[in-house]
Amino acid sequence: MGRVSEALLLKEHLSGQFALFDGSLQGLDRAEEDTVVSTAHPATTPAKPAQPPTQSSVDINGASYKTDSWFNTPPNIIANVPRRLHLQKDHPVYVTRQIIESVFPAPTYKYHNTFDPVVTTHQNFDSLGFPLDHPGRAKSDTYYVNESTLLRTHTSAHQADLFRANLSPGYLISADVYRRDEVDRSHYPVFHQMEGARSWDRANALGGDVAAAVWSDLEKLPTHAMKVEDPNPPFHAERNPLQDDHHSAAEAEAIGAHLKRSLELMVVEIFSRAARAAKRADPDFVDEPLRVRWVEAYFPFTSPSWELEVYYGGDWLEVLGCGVVKQDLYINAGVPNQLGWAFGIGLERIAMLLFQIPDIRLFWSQDPRFSNQFVGVSDNLDSLKRFVPFSKYPGCYKDVSFWLKSTSAAGGSTKANAHDFHENDLMEIVRSVCGDVVEDAKVVDDFTHPKTGRRSLCYRINYRSLERTLTNTETNELHDRLTQALVEKLGVEIR
Ligand code: FA5
Ligand code: MG
């Protein structure tokens, strides 16, 4: 979970036990190849346009769902569901998936690329041990269809089902994921993740020595010469604990080492391809030594856990989260003898580095000046070229200032100026009204009146199309519509 794990999750502690796994494979897959698992959603052949939601049901990708007061998924998000960029040949997200898959070869790893994005709250949260008060469950962060159904916020939603299905020692899942989030050049409400996992079975390890089996598999992996900063101990009693009810120190250490080597090899593969692409564009290109580091992290479903960061453009960029799978997942999935690791990576984040794509909105562009640049790459990965921006059209920003509505209590109580404003609600209105012509929206002033306690905010909306120059009239009209929508939907008073 994006900002959640990046900020809150680290501090958070898992409270309570896992909900009992209900054993259903609902929504697991509509894949052609995954015959073992049944599907709750019909296969969708040609992409249907999103239907405007009626009061009590909504059509998503050819299936109809009952809605209730939790429904908060707008038509512009539903319209993206059939796009499935990770399945569009030559698309940078597809190519990135291909390259990562090449580092995790079949048959050890089985690939699952067609799981349905509509999942249950059980799959997305409960099966992974998310506590009931976890911020990721809030309507402000997640697109709900109804109280128990949502658009998955991460590919981990399929972990428990795949452990239960037990189809292969390892798997990769690539899929579209959905998060209510801010608007800027590296955040989009729909993006793609790849999940990976590798399990070992105690029953299959010689003499029951899983640690030895894992080390022996690690020795079969290639080595690399990349410099990796990893000051972290294999686990840490307070910060990053060993699951000592289930794993020996030697087992956790071996699994962590296999996990880190596997992911480092993936980074080496991506960045050596990026460097070769740069050299093809400019023979004088001097490759900067790649710097990567491991940092300790927290996820409700792994322990110990880490994130991998890459030094890029003067800053450390988080590219993935991972860890030793919480044993309760295997136990609840009916495979208590297994143990192993899992990771989750953002495909756009990697594709932006690989292809030098400067703005995440470009992935959704249907402009041939974008797509034509990648034709043929899937069939010949060595022809991968960096993206050449077709032009930077002039941008224009406009401010909107407003007083927040107070959630008023009668009679001048102290709650009179409590506000229930959530920034993601504003971002959503920006996207619904303006689509992809807003590059970003940022708060530039936040003021609370010293006497009345009323709070006012000013947002700067940066209008810039990736495909053409916007006219003044057009921008003004959009901004007026946006202002109107803020008044209607958030009840704010324009200043
Ligand atoms: C997760 O989603 C976990 N499910 C990852 C995981 C899987 C951990 C298995 C352990 C085991 P997080 O929210 O940090 O974690 O997202 C994982 C990756 O997705 C990030 O490292 C980043 O590369 C990418 N990502 C997250 N938010 C965004 C976003 N808004 N835009 C683009 N990429 C994002
Ligand atoms: Mg993260």
PDB file of C-alpha atoms in Angstrom, residues 48-54 57-67 71 78-79 81 145:
ATOM      1  CA  LYS A  48     -16.967  -2.536 -23.165  1.00  0.00           C
ATOM      2  CA  PRO A  49     -17.213   1.163 -22.420  1.00  0.00           C
ATOM      3  CA  ALA A  50     -17.905   1.885 -18.759  1.00  0.00           C
ATOM      4  CA  GLN A  51     -21.584   2.167 -17.987  1.00  0.00           C
ATOM      5  CA  PRO A  52     -22.667   5.090 -15.870  1.00  0.00           C
ATOM      6  CA  PRO A  53     -23.539   3.589 -12.496  1.00  0.00           C
ATOM      7  CA  THR A  54     -27.195   3.180 -11.748  1.00  0.00           C
ATOM      8  CA  SER A  57     -25.554  -1.731  -9.637  1.00  0.00           C
ATOM      9  CA  VAL A  58     -22.481  -1.032 -11.693  1.00  0.00           C
ATOM     10  CA  ASP A  59     -20.975  -2.742 -14.703  1.00  0.00           C
ATOM     11  CA  ILE A  60     -17.235  -3.342 -14.511  1.00  0.00           C
ATOM     12  CA  ASN A  61     -15.525  -5.072 -17.383  1.00  0.00           C
ATOM     13  CA  GLY A  62     -18.650  -6.957 -18.379  1.00  0.00           C
ATOM     14  CA  ALA A  63     -19.805  -8.055 -14.933  1.00  0.00           C
ATOM     15  CA  SER A  64     -22.516  -6.417 -12.887  1.00  0.00           C
ATOM     16  CA  TYR A  65     -22.029  -5.635  -9.198  1.00  0.00           C
ATOM     17  CA  LYS A  66     -24.449  -4.455  -6.536  1.00  0.00           C
ATOM     18  CA  THR A  67     -23.488  -1.099  -5.115  1.00  0.00           C
ATOM     19  CA  PHE A  71     -19.549   2.750  -3.765  1.00  0.00           C
ATOM     20  CA  ILE A  78     -13.961   2.092 -14.382  1.00  0.00           C
ATOM     21  CA  ALA A  79     -13.200   3.061 -17.979  1.00  0.00           C
ATOM     22  CA  VAL A  81     -10.217  -1.361 -16.212  1.00  0.00           C
ATOM     23  CA  VAL A 145     -17.806  -1.198  -5.315  1.00  0.00           C
TER      24      VAL A 145
END
